[in-house]
Amino acid sequence: MQLVSVLFCSPFREAPKIDQFRTEFDYQVEKNELEIKARKYTLGKWFEHYLLQKISGLSESHQVVYNILLNRYSQASQILQKNGYQKLALIVSSGQKNVQKGFKDLQGKLDVNIILKALEGNVEDLSRTNLFNNWLELLAVCICQAKTVSEGLERSSKLFKQEPTHFLYMLIKLYGQARKLDIEYVNKISFNCPTMCGFLLCQIFKRFYQQGNAKDKIFFESLQNRICCQLIHETQSKYFRQFYSGSTKWFHRVFGAEFEDASGNNKIQEYLGKRQLQQQDDVEGAFRIDVMEFAE
C-alpha cells in the first residue's frame, strides 16, 4: 500500500489536479514535460529506496552492481577499494562507461564480469544472472535508469519472460503510461489484488469520477458493493455495511449456496443491519479505515 500511496494519493483530499484524471476530456500527459519528470522522480525515488533496503544482505559483488545501477559510484568504489581493486575503483568512481578489456581478466574475490556489465548498463545480460529475485527488482532498475516511467516499462517488458499480472504492475503501468483513467482497467486491477486493497482503490478511484457520467457512477457503485460484500463475509465486521448500497444478489454470489434458503436470507439481512445481530462483532474496531487518513 505504500507504493499505491506514492502513485495515487497526492490528489485524493481534493479535486484532482493532475489532468490525466480529469475524466471529462481526453488529455495526453506526455505533452506535459514537467509532469513526466515529476512522475519519474517520484517513482524512481521509491524504487531506489526499495532496492537500497536489500543491498546490505547481498554479496559484495552484487552490492557493487546495485550501487552502480543506482548511480552510487562512490559507494561502489569504496567496496572495490576495500577488496584491492584500486584501478577499477578509480574508473567506477568517475562514472566511466567504456572500460578497458584488460579488466575482464582481473582475479580476486569479486565477480568482475558482472560489475563490468553493470558499468555498461547491460541490464539484459544482468537479468540472465541471479541478480534479480523477482519482477519488481528488475522493473525498479529499468525505471531508475530510464528517462521516463514509460521508457522504463517498455525496457522491462522486453526482459520479462512473461509480463507480470500482479496488481502493482498494473498500477505502475496506469501511472507511467499517463493515459486517461480506464474504468475497465480499474476493474481488472480490483480483481487481481487483496480484497482490502481493492476496497481502498475503489474509494480512491471513485473520487476521480465524481463528475463523471451516470454509467461510470453505476460501475463504481457496483464494484464497491461487490468488494464490500466480500469484506463483510471475510471479516464478519459491521463496519463495511455503511459502504454497501446494493441488493442481496451480491451476497448470494459471494456467500454461495448456504445463503439460498430462507435462513440464509435472514442471515443476509443481519449482515446488512436490517435485523438485529445476535452476537457482538469483536473485530469492528480493527477495520476503522479512514481513506483520507490513508492518503496523508
PDB file of C-alpha atoms in Angstrom:
ATOM      1  CA  MET A   1       0.000   0.000   0.000  1.00  0.00           C
ATOM      2  CA  GLN A   2       2.999   2.286   0.408  1.00  0.00           C
ATOM      3  CA  LEU A   3       3.602   2.161  -3.343  1.00  0.00           C
ATOM      4  CA  VAL A   4      -0.107   2.778  -4.022  1.00  0.00           C
ATOM      5  CA  SER A   5       0.054   5.910  -1.882  1.00  0.00           C
ATOM      6  CA  VAL A   6       3.156   7.109  -3.762  1.00  0.00           C
ATOM      7  CA  LEU A   7       1.435   6.616  -7.104  1.00  0.00           C
ATOM      8  CA  PHE A   8      -2.024   7.969  -6.487  1.00  0.00           C
ATOM      9  CA  CYS A   9      -2.594   9.525  -3.084  1.00  0.00           C
ATOM     10  CA  SER A  10      -1.354  13.083  -3.600  1.00  0.00           C
ATOM     11  CA  PRO A  11      -4.598  14.477  -5.065  1.00  0.00           C
ATOM     12  CA  PHE A  12      -7.114  12.497  -3.005  1.00  0.00           C
ATOM     13  CA  ARG A  13      -8.014  15.096  -0.424  1.00  0.00           C
ATOM     14  CA  GLU A  14      -9.438  17.474  -3.009  1.00  0.00           C
ATOM     15  CA  ALA A  15     -10.479  17.604  -6.644  1.00  0.00           C
ATOM     16  CA  PRO A  16      -7.790  16.028  -8.865  1.00  0.00           C
ATOM     17  CA  LYS A  17      -5.168  18.481 -10.067  1.00  0.00           C
ATOM     18  CA  ILE A  18      -3.488  16.002 -12.404  1.00  0.00           C
ATOM     19  CA  ASP A  19      -5.169  16.414 -15.774  1.00  0.00           C
ATOM     20  CA  GLN A  20      -4.814  12.717 -16.524  1.00  0.00           C
ATOM     21  CA  PHE A  21      -7.573  12.041 -14.012  1.00  0.00           C
ATOM     22  CA  ARG A  22      -9.969  14.738 -15.210  1.00  0.00           C
ATOM     23  CA  THR A  23     -12.308  12.377 -16.993  1.00  0.00           C
ATOM     24  CA  GLU A  24     -14.478  14.960 -18.732  1.00  0.00           C
ATOM     25  CA  PHE A  25     -11.930  15.325 -21.546  1.00  0.00           C
ATOM     26  CA  ASP A  26      -9.027  13.485 -23.117  1.00  0.00           C
ATOM     27  CA  TYR A  27      -5.592  14.686 -22.119  1.00  0.00           C
ATOM     28  CA  GLN A  28      -2.227  13.254 -23.091  1.00  0.00           C
ATOM     29  CA  VAL A  29       0.102  13.920 -20.200  1.00  0.00           C
ATOM     30  CA  GLU A  30       3.055  13.008 -22.435  1.00  0.00           C
ATOM     31  CA  LYS A  31       2.822  16.595 -23.704  1.00  0.00           C
ATOM     32  CA  ASN A  32       3.487  17.908 -20.212  1.00  0.00           C
ATOM     33  CA  GLU A  33       7.256  17.641 -19.693  1.00  0.00           C
ATOM     34  CA  LEU A  34       7.073  18.797 -16.081  1.00  0.00           C
ATOM     35  CA  GLU A  35       4.553  16.083 -15.227  1.00  0.00           C
ATOM     36  CA  ILE A  36       6.666  13.440 -16.945  1.00  0.00           C
ATOM     37  CA  LYS A  37       9.750  14.432 -14.928  1.00  0.00           C
ATOM     38  CA  ALA A  38       7.763  14.597 -11.689  1.00  0.00           C
ATOM     39  CA  ARG A  39       6.390  11.093 -12.150  1.00  0.00           C
ATOM     40  CA  LYS A  40       9.807   9.665 -12.985  1.00  0.00           C
ATOM     41  CA  TYR A  41      11.378  11.374  -9.957  1.00  0.00           C
ATOM     42  CA  THR A  42       8.643  10.233  -7.559  1.00  0.00           C
ATOM     43  CA  LEU A  43       8.551   6.608  -8.664  1.00  0.00           C
ATOM     44  CA  GLY A  44      12.317   6.461  -9.185  1.00  0.00           C
ATOM     45  CA  LYS A  45      12.980   7.594  -5.615  1.00  0.00           C
ATOM     46  CA  TRP A  46      10.597   4.982  -4.225  1.00  0.00           C
ATOM     47  CA  PHE A  47      12.278   2.226  -6.250  1.00  0.00           C
ATOM     48  CA  GLU A  48      15.731   3.456  -5.244  1.00  0.00           C
ATOM     49  CA  HIS A  49      14.740   3.221  -1.578  1.00  0.00           C
ATOM     50  CA  TYR A  50      13.255  -0.239  -2.219  1.00  0.00           C
ATOM     51  CA  LEU A  51      16.489  -1.520  -3.780  1.00  0.00           C
ATOM     52  CA  LEU A  52      18.753   0.058  -1.159  1.00  0.00           C
ATOM     53  CA  GLN A  53      16.902  -1.860   1.555  1.00  0.00           C
ATOM     54  CA  LYS A  54      18.117  -5.161   0.114  1.00  0.00           C
ATOM     55  CA  ILE A  55      21.753  -4.206  -0.622  1.00  0.00           C
ATOM     56  CA  SER A  56      23.150  -4.931   2.844  1.00  0.00           C
ATOM     57  CA  GLY A  57      22.135  -8.593   2.582  1.00  0.00           C
ATOM     58  CA  LEU A  58      23.813  -9.192  -0.776  1.00  0.00           C
ATOM     59  CA  SER A  59      27.278 -10.393  -1.724  1.00  0.00           C
ATOM     60  CA  GLU A  60      29.865  -7.649  -2.175  1.00  0.00           C
ATOM     61  CA  SER A  61      29.850  -8.197  -5.950  1.00  0.00           C
ATOM     62  CA  HIS A  62      26.103  -7.602  -6.088  1.00  0.00           C
ATOM     63  CA  GLN A  63      26.437  -4.637  -3.733  1.00  0.00           C
ATOM     64  CA  VAL A  64      28.828  -3.037  -6.223  1.00  0.00           C
ATOM     65  CA  VAL A  65      26.457  -3.796  -9.110  1.00  0.00           C
ATOM     66  CA  TYR A  66      23.384  -2.296  -7.440  1.00  0.00           C
ATOM     67  CA  ASN A  67      25.293   0.803  -6.357  1.00  0.00           C
ATOM     68  CA  ILE A  68      26.451   1.304  -9.950  1.00  0.00           C
ATOM     69  CA  LEU A  69      22.944   0.783 -11.354  1.00  0.00           C
ATOM     70  CA  LEU A  70      21.653   3.410  -8.923  1.00  0.00           C
ATOM     71  CA  ASN A  71      24.463   5.835  -9.854  1.00  0.00           C
ATOM     72  CA  ARG A  72      26.005   5.494  -6.387  1.00  0.00           C
ATOM     73  CA  TYR A  73      29.528   5.317  -7.821  1.00  0.00           C
ATOM     74  CA  SER A  74      31.279   6.481  -4.663  1.00  0.00           C
ATOM     75  CA  GLN A  75      29.780   3.650  -2.576  1.00  0.00           C
ATOM     76  CA  ALA A  76      30.623   1.091  -5.272  1.00  0.00           C
ATOM     77  CA  SER A  77      34.191   2.413  -5.467  1.00  0.00           C
ATOM     78  CA  GLN A  78      34.676   2.057  -1.708  1.00  0.00           C
ATOM     79  CA  ILE A  79      33.761  -1.644  -1.839  1.00  0.00           C
ATOM     80  CA  LEU A  80      36.160  -2.188  -4.742  1.00  0.00           C
ATOM     81  CA  GLN A  81      38.998  -0.416  -2.909  1.00  0.00           C
ATOM     82  CA  LYS A  82      38.389  -2.491   0.200  1.00  0.00           C
ATOM     83  CA  ASN A  83      38.852  -5.642  -1.887  1.00  0.00           C
ATOM     84  CA  GLY A  84      42.033  -4.465  -3.616  1.00  0.00           C
ATOM     85  CA  TYR A  85      40.632  -3.369  -6.996  1.00  0.00           C
ATOM     86  CA  GLN A  86      42.267   0.056  -6.919  1.00  0.00           C
ATOM     87  CA  LYS A  87      42.324   0.841 -10.666  1.00  0.00           C
ATOM     88  CA  LEU A  88      38.780  -0.401 -11.231  1.00  0.00           C
ATOM     89  CA  ALA A  89      37.658   1.622  -8.221  1.00  0.00           C
ATOM     90  CA  LEU A  90      39.068   4.788  -9.832  1.00  0.00           C
ATOM     91  CA  ILE A  91      37.163   4.103 -13.047  1.00  0.00           C
ATOM     92  CA  VAL A  92      33.920   3.376 -11.201  1.00  0.00           C
ATOM     93  CA  SER A  93      34.224   6.487  -9.039  1.00  0.00           C
ATOM     94  CA  SER A  94      34.486   8.607 -12.195  1.00  0.00           C
ATOM     95  CA  GLY A  95      31.354   7.055 -13.672  1.00  0.00           C
ATOM     96  CA  GLN A  96      33.089   5.974 -16.885  1.00  0.00           C
ATOM     97  CA  LYS A  97      31.125   3.575 -19.078  1.00  0.00           C
ATOM     98  CA  ASN A  98      33.837   2.470 -21.523  1.00  0.00           C
ATOM     99  CA  VAL A  99      36.125   0.149 -19.591  1.00  0.00           C
ATOM    100  CA  GLN A 100      39.354  -1.378 -20.923  1.00  0.00           C
ATOM    101  CA  LYS A 101      39.036  -5.038 -21.838  1.00  0.00           C
ATOM    102  CA  GLY A 102      42.012  -5.883 -19.644  1.00  0.00           C
ATOM    103  CA  PHE A 103      39.868  -5.527 -16.550  1.00  0.00           C
ATOM    104  CA  LYS A 104      37.908  -8.651 -17.506  1.00  0.00           C
ATOM    105  CA  ASP A 105      40.945 -10.770 -16.636  1.00  0.00           C
ATOM    106  CA  LEU A 106      41.240  -9.425 -13.090  1.00  0.00           C
ATOM    107  CA  GLN A 107      41.365 -12.138 -10.467  1.00  0.00           C
ATOM    108  CA  GLY A 108      40.109 -11.805  -6.941  1.00  0.00           C
ATOM    109  CA  LYS A 109      37.205 -12.155  -4.585  1.00  0.00           C
ATOM    110  CA  LEU A 110      34.664 -10.163  -6.608  1.00  0.00           C
ATOM    111  CA  ASP A 111      32.876 -11.085  -9.835  1.00  0.00           C
ATOM    112  CA  VAL A 112      34.426  -8.504 -12.162  1.00  0.00           C
ATOM    113  CA  ASN A 113      32.425  -9.575 -15.234  1.00  0.00           C
ATOM    114  CA  ILE A 114      29.071  -8.769 -13.672  1.00  0.00           C
ATOM    115  CA  ILE A 115      30.455  -5.452 -12.386  1.00  0.00           C
ATOM    116  CA  LEU A 116      31.600  -4.516 -15.909  1.00  0.00           C
ATOM    117  CA  LYS A 117      28.146  -5.368 -17.275  1.00  0.00           C
ATOM    118  CA  ALA A 118      26.659  -3.003 -14.707  1.00  0.00           C
ATOM    119  CA  LEU A 119      29.081  -0.260 -15.803  1.00  0.00           C
ATOM    120  CA  GLU A 120      27.946  -0.753 -19.398  1.00  0.00           C
ATOM    121  CA  GLY A 121      24.324  -0.563 -18.274  1.00  0.00           C
ATOM    122  CA  ASN A 122      23.730  -4.015 -19.727  1.00  0.00           C
ATOM    123  CA  VAL A 123      20.569  -4.880 -17.795  1.00  0.00           C
ATOM    124  CA  GLU A 124      19.623  -7.526 -20.374  1.00  0.00           C
ATOM    125  CA  ASP A 125      22.696  -9.636 -19.545  1.00  0.00           C
ATOM    126  CA  LEU A 126      22.281  -8.940 -15.837  1.00  0.00           C
ATOM    127  CA  SER A 127      18.698 -10.242 -15.991  1.00  0.00           C
ATOM    128  CA  ARG A 128      20.074 -13.640 -17.037  1.00  0.00           C
ATOM    129  CA  THR A 129      22.112 -13.890 -13.825  1.00  0.00           C
ATOM    130  CA  ASN A 130      20.834 -14.433 -10.288  1.00  0.00           C
ATOM    131  CA  LEU A 131      20.962 -10.696  -9.554  1.00  0.00           C
ATOM    132  CA  PHE A 132      17.196 -10.103  -9.590  1.00  0.00           C
ATOM    133  CA  ASN A 133      14.982 -12.149  -7.282  1.00  0.00           C
ATOM    134  CA  ASN A 134      11.655 -11.023  -8.751  1.00  0.00           C
ATOM    135  CA  TRP A 135       9.991  -8.897 -11.438  1.00  0.00           C
ATOM    136  CA  LEU A 136       9.751  -5.860  -9.155  1.00  0.00           C
ATOM    137  CA  GLU A 137      13.537  -5.631  -8.725  1.00  0.00           C
ATOM    138  CA  LEU A 138      14.090  -5.833 -12.483  1.00  0.00           C
ATOM    139  CA  LEU A 139      11.391  -3.228 -13.109  1.00  0.00           C
ATOM    140  CA  ALA A 140      12.883  -0.982 -10.417  1.00  0.00           C
ATOM    141  CA  VAL A 141      16.304  -0.966 -12.100  1.00  0.00           C
ATOM    142  CA  CYS A 142      14.800  -0.312 -15.549  1.00  0.00           C
ATOM    143  CA  ILE A 143      12.774   2.647 -14.286  1.00  0.00           C
ATOM    144  CA  CYS A 144      15.670   4.093 -12.271  1.00  0.00           C
ATOM    145  CA  GLN A 145      17.862   4.024 -15.393  1.00  0.00           C
ATOM    146  CA  ALA A 146      15.242   5.346 -17.821  1.00  0.00           C
ATOM    147  CA  LYS A 147      14.372   8.979 -18.522  1.00  0.00           C
ATOM    148  CA  THR A 148      10.629   8.394 -18.091  1.00  0.00           C
ATOM    149  CA  VAL A 149       8.428   5.809 -16.410  1.00  0.00           C
ATOM    150  CA  SER A 150       7.031   4.775 -19.801  1.00  0.00           C
ATOM    151  CA  GLU A 151      10.545   4.163 -21.129  1.00  0.00           C
ATOM    152  CA  GLY A 152      11.381   2.026 -18.094  1.00  0.00           C
ATOM    153  CA  LEU A 153       8.193  -0.004 -18.540  1.00  0.00           C
ATOM    154  CA  GLU A 154       8.942  -0.565 -22.210  1.00  0.00           C
ATOM    155  CA  ARG A 155      12.515  -1.635 -21.457  1.00  0.00           C
ATOM    156  CA  SER A 156      11.463  -4.055 -18.711  1.00  0.00           C
ATOM    157  CA  SER A 157       8.681  -5.594 -20.829  1.00  0.00           C
ATOM    158  CA  LYS A 158      11.340  -6.800 -23.278  1.00  0.00           C
ATOM    159  CA  LEU A 159      13.228  -8.529 -20.448  1.00  0.00           C
ATOM    160  CA  PHE A 160      10.331 -10.271 -18.716  1.00  0.00           C
ATOM    161  CA  LYS A 161       9.860 -13.891 -19.725  1.00  0.00           C
ATOM    162  CA  GLN A 162       6.181 -13.271 -19.073  1.00  0.00           C
ATOM    163  CA  GLU A 163       4.531  -9.936 -18.306  1.00  0.00           C
ATOM    164  CA  PRO A 164       3.577  -9.750 -14.602  1.00  0.00           C
ATOM    165  CA  THR A 165      -0.118  -9.973 -13.747  1.00  0.00           C
ATOM    166  CA  HIS A 166       0.385  -8.529 -10.263  1.00  0.00           C
ATOM    167  CA  PHE A 167      -1.930  -5.620  -9.489  1.00  0.00           C
ATOM    168  CA  LEU A 168       1.021  -3.381  -8.532  1.00  0.00           C
ATOM    169  CA  TYR A 169       2.444  -3.802 -12.023  1.00  0.00           C
ATOM    170  CA  MET A 170      -0.937  -2.789 -13.453  1.00  0.00           C
ATOM    171  CA  LEU A 171      -0.999   0.300 -11.244  1.00  0.00           C
ATOM    172  CA  ILE A 172       2.534   1.270 -12.279  1.00  0.00           C
ATOM    173  CA  LYS A 173       1.533   0.912 -15.940  1.00  0.00           C
ATOM    174  CA  LEU A 174      -1.507   3.097 -15.330  1.00  0.00           C
ATOM    175  CA  TYR A 175       0.722   5.682 -13.664  1.00  0.00           C
ATOM    176  CA  GLY A 176       3.553   5.520 -16.180  1.00  0.00           C
ATOM    177  CA  GLN A 177       1.607   5.384 -19.412  1.00  0.00           C
ATOM    178  CA  ALA A 178      -0.220   8.514 -18.272  1.00  0.00           C
ATOM    179  CA  ARG A 179      -3.379   7.778 -20.152  1.00  0.00           C
ATOM    180  CA  LYS A 180      -6.960   8.663 -19.392  1.00  0.00           C
ATOM    181  CA  LEU A 181      -8.164   6.559 -16.457  1.00  0.00           C
ATOM    182  CA  ASP A 182      -9.895   3.475 -17.869  1.00  0.00           C
ATOM    183  CA  ILE A 183     -12.589   2.084 -15.576  1.00  0.00           C
ATOM    184  CA  GLU A 184     -12.290  -1.359 -17.172  1.00  0.00           C
ATOM    185  CA  TYR A 185      -8.599  -1.349 -16.268  1.00  0.00           C
ATOM    186  CA  VAL A 186      -9.534  -0.325 -12.715  1.00  0.00           C
ATOM    187  CA  ASN A 187     -11.967  -3.243 -12.629  1.00  0.00           C
ATOM    188  CA  LYS A 188      -9.216  -5.617 -13.780  1.00  0.00           C
ATOM    189  CA  ILE A 189      -6.902  -4.334 -11.055  1.00  0.00           C
ATOM    190  CA  SER A 190      -9.562  -4.814  -8.366  1.00  0.00           C
ATOM    191  CA  PHE A 191      -9.924  -8.481  -9.335  1.00  0.00           C
ATOM    192  CA  ASN A 192      -6.164  -9.059  -9.008  1.00  0.00           C
ATOM    193  CA  CYS A 193      -5.500  -7.581  -5.570  1.00  0.00           C
ATOM    194  CA  PRO A 194      -6.386  -8.467  -1.953  1.00  0.00           C
ATOM    195  CA  THR A 195      -9.955  -7.551  -1.014  1.00  0.00           C
ATOM    196  CA  MET A 196      -8.963  -4.819   1.440  1.00  0.00           C
ATOM    197  CA  CYS A 197      -6.637  -3.264  -1.119  1.00  0.00           C
ATOM    198  CA  GLY A 198      -9.428  -3.404  -3.694  1.00  0.00           C
ATOM    199  CA  PHE A 199     -11.719  -1.605  -1.260  1.00  0.00           C
ATOM    200  CA  LEU A 200      -9.207   1.219  -0.780  1.00  0.00           C
ATOM    201  CA  LEU A 201      -8.503   1.513  -4.502  1.00  0.00           C
ATOM    202  CA  CYS A 202     -12.225   1.669  -5.229  1.00  0.00           C
ATOM    203  CA  GLN A 203     -12.643   4.511  -2.727  1.00  0.00           C
ATOM    204  CA  ILE A 204      -9.637   6.287  -4.228  1.00  0.00           C
ATOM    205  CA  PHE A 205     -10.501   5.968  -7.914  1.00  0.00           C
ATOM    206  CA  LYS A 206     -14.162   6.743  -7.322  1.00  0.00           C
ATOM    207  CA  ARG A 207     -13.122  10.261  -6.361  1.00  0.00           C
ATOM    208  CA  PHE A 208     -11.769  10.787  -9.871  1.00  0.00           C
ATOM    209  CA  TYR A 209     -15.211  10.044 -11.274  1.00  0.00           C
ATOM    210  CA  GLN A 210     -17.379  12.185  -9.026  1.00  0.00           C
ATOM    211  CA  GLN A 211     -18.089  14.438 -12.011  1.00  0.00           C
ATOM    212  CA  GLY A 212     -18.344  11.541 -14.453  1.00  0.00           C
ATOM    213  CA  ASN A 213     -21.379  10.265 -16.303  1.00  0.00           C
ATOM    214  CA  ALA A 214     -24.110   8.062 -14.859  1.00  0.00           C
ATOM    215  CA  LYS A 215     -22.588   4.909 -16.354  1.00  0.00           C
ATOM    216  CA  ASP A 216     -19.301   5.489 -14.531  1.00  0.00           C
ATOM    217  CA  LYS A 217     -21.083   6.091 -11.230  1.00  0.00           C
ATOM    218  CA  ILE A 218     -23.078   2.878 -11.631  1.00  0.00           C
ATOM    219  CA  PHE A 219     -19.853   0.989 -12.344  1.00  0.00           C
ATOM    220  CA  PHE A 220     -18.156   2.184  -9.145  1.00  0.00           C
ATOM    221  CA  GLU A 221     -21.264   1.593  -7.053  1.00  0.00           C
ATOM    222  CA  SER A 222     -21.453  -1.968  -8.352  1.00  0.00           C
ATOM    223  CA  LEU A 223     -17.712  -2.503  -7.803  1.00  0.00           C
ATOM    224  CA  GLN A 224     -17.897  -1.141  -4.262  1.00  0.00           C
ATOM    225  CA  ASN A 225     -20.890  -3.334  -3.403  1.00  0.00           C
ATOM    226  CA  ARG A 226     -19.121  -6.451  -4.642  1.00  0.00           C
ATOM    227  CA  ILE A 227     -15.976  -5.669  -2.651  1.00  0.00           C
ATOM    228  CA  CYS A 228     -17.882  -4.698   0.497  1.00  0.00           C
ATOM    229  CA  CYS A 229     -19.919  -7.866   0.318  1.00  0.00           C
ATOM    230  CA  GLN A 230     -16.700  -9.884   0.167  1.00  0.00           C
ATOM    231  CA  LEU A 231     -15.212  -7.934   3.095  1.00  0.00           C
ATOM    232  CA  ILE A 232     -18.306  -8.459   5.239  1.00  0.00           C
ATOM    233  CA  HIS A 233     -18.010 -12.152   4.517  1.00  0.00           C
ATOM    234  CA  GLU A 234     -14.267 -12.303   5.260  1.00  0.00           C
ATOM    235  CA  THR A 235     -14.150 -10.100   8.357  1.00  0.00           C
ATOM    236  CA  GLN A 236     -17.637 -10.578   9.855  1.00  0.00           C
ATOM    237  CA  SER A 237     -17.399  -6.853  10.554  1.00  0.00           C
ATOM    238  CA  LYS A 238     -20.328  -4.442  10.777  1.00  0.00           C
ATOM    239  CA  TYR A 239     -18.072  -1.569   9.708  1.00  0.00           C
ATOM    240  CA  PHE A 240     -18.301  -2.201   5.969  1.00  0.00           C
ATOM    241  CA  ARG A 241     -22.117  -2.162   5.945  1.00  0.00           C
ATOM    242  CA  GLN A 242     -22.050   1.628   5.697  1.00  0.00           C
ATOM    243  CA  PHE A 243     -20.440   1.360   2.247  1.00  0.00           C
ATOM    244  CA  TYR A 244     -22.935  -1.200   0.920  1.00  0.00           C
ATOM    245  CA  SER A 245     -25.929   0.091  -1.057  1.00  0.00           C
ATOM    246  CA  GLY A 246     -26.827  -2.874  -3.256  1.00  0.00           C
ATOM    247  CA  SER A 247     -29.344  -5.692  -3.155  1.00  0.00           C
ATOM    248  CA  THR A 248     -28.887  -9.154  -1.684  1.00  0.00           C
ATOM    249  CA  LYS A 249     -27.823 -10.578  -5.072  1.00  0.00           C
ATOM    250  CA  TRP A 250     -24.164  -9.811  -4.303  1.00  0.00           C
ATOM    251  CA  PHE A 251     -24.390 -11.814  -1.097  1.00  0.00           C
ATOM    252  CA  HIS A 252     -25.778 -14.831  -2.937  1.00  0.00           C
ATOM    253  CA  ARG A 253     -22.843 -14.654  -5.364  1.00  0.00           C
ATOM    254  CA  VAL A 254     -20.186 -14.313  -2.684  1.00  0.00           C
ATOM    255  CA  PHE A 255     -21.602 -16.467   0.102  1.00  0.00           C
ATOM    256  CA  GLY A 256     -22.742 -19.276  -2.185  1.00  0.00           C
ATOM    257  CA  ALA A 257     -25.438 -21.894  -1.768  1.00  0.00           C
ATOM    258  CA  GLU A 258     -25.531 -21.610   2.021  1.00  0.00           C
ATOM    259  CA  PHE A 259     -27.484 -18.369   1.606  1.00  0.00           C
ATOM    260  CA  GLU A 260     -30.021 -19.572  -0.959  1.00  0.00           C
ATOM    261  CA  ASP A 261     -32.680 -20.760   1.507  1.00  0.00           C
ATOM    262  CA  ALA A 262     -34.890 -18.735   3.855  1.00  0.00           C
ATOM    263  CA  SER A 263     -32.496 -18.931   6.792  1.00  0.00           C
ATOM    264  CA  GLY A 264     -29.725 -17.726   4.522  1.00  0.00           C
ATOM    265  CA  ASN A 265     -31.757 -14.697   3.503  1.00  0.00           C
ATOM    266  CA  ASN A 266     -32.314 -13.897   7.170  1.00  0.00           C
ATOM    267  CA  LYS A 267     -28.568 -14.059   7.704  1.00  0.00           C
ATOM    268  CA  ILE A 268     -28.041 -11.643   4.818  1.00  0.00           C
ATOM    269  CA  GLN A 269     -30.474  -9.215   6.420  1.00  0.00           C
ATOM    270  CA  GLU A 270     -28.440  -9.472   9.619  1.00  0.00           C
ATOM    271  CA  TYR A 271     -25.255  -8.612   7.755  1.00  0.00           C
ATOM    272  CA  LEU A 272     -26.965  -5.621   6.206  1.00  0.00           C
ATOM    273  CA  GLY A 273     -28.139  -4.425   9.618  1.00  0.00           C
ATOM    274  CA  LYS A 274     -31.821  -4.886   8.822  1.00  0.00           C
ATOM    275  CA  ARG A 275     -32.170  -7.496  11.549  1.00  0.00           C
ATOM    276  CA  GLN A 276     -30.542  -7.292  14.953  1.00  0.00           C
ATOM    277  CA  LEU A 277     -27.289  -9.206  15.132  1.00  0.00           C
ATOM    278  CA  GLN A 278     -27.226 -11.893  17.781  1.00  0.00           C
ATOM    279  CA  GLN A 279     -23.523 -11.624  18.553  1.00  0.00           C
ATOM    280  CA  GLN A 280     -21.262  -8.677  19.258  1.00  0.00           C
ATOM    281  CA  ASP A 281     -18.781  -8.039  16.487  1.00  0.00           C
ATOM    282  CA  ASP A 282     -15.369  -8.115  18.168  1.00  0.00           C
ATOM    283  CA  VAL A 283     -13.383  -7.046  15.136  1.00  0.00           C
ATOM    284  CA  GLU A 284     -15.342  -3.932  14.261  1.00  0.00           C
ATOM    285  CA  GLY A 285     -12.764  -1.545  15.681  1.00  0.00           C
ATOM    286  CA  ALA A 286      -9.905  -3.224  13.852  1.00  0.00           C
ATOM    287  CA  PHE A 287     -11.249  -2.131  10.474  1.00  0.00           C
ATOM    288  CA  ARG A 288     -11.967   1.558  11.042  1.00  0.00           C
ATOM    289  CA  ILE A 289     -10.139   2.747   7.968  1.00  0.00           C
ATOM    290  CA  ASP A 290     -10.258   6.388   7.014  1.00  0.00           C
ATOM    291  CA  VAL A 291      -9.355   6.734   3.344  1.00  0.00           C
ATOM    292  CA  MET A 292      -8.474  10.396   3.801  1.00  0.00           C
ATOM    293  CA  GLU A 293      -6.072   9.496   6.584  1.00  0.00           C
ATOM    294  CA  PHE A 294      -4.597   6.781   4.343  1.00  0.00           C
ATOM    295  CA  ALA A 295      -3.856   9.404   1.720  1.00  0.00           C
ATOM    296  CA  GLU A 296      -1.788  11.603   4.018  1.00  0.00           C
TER     297      GLU A 296
END
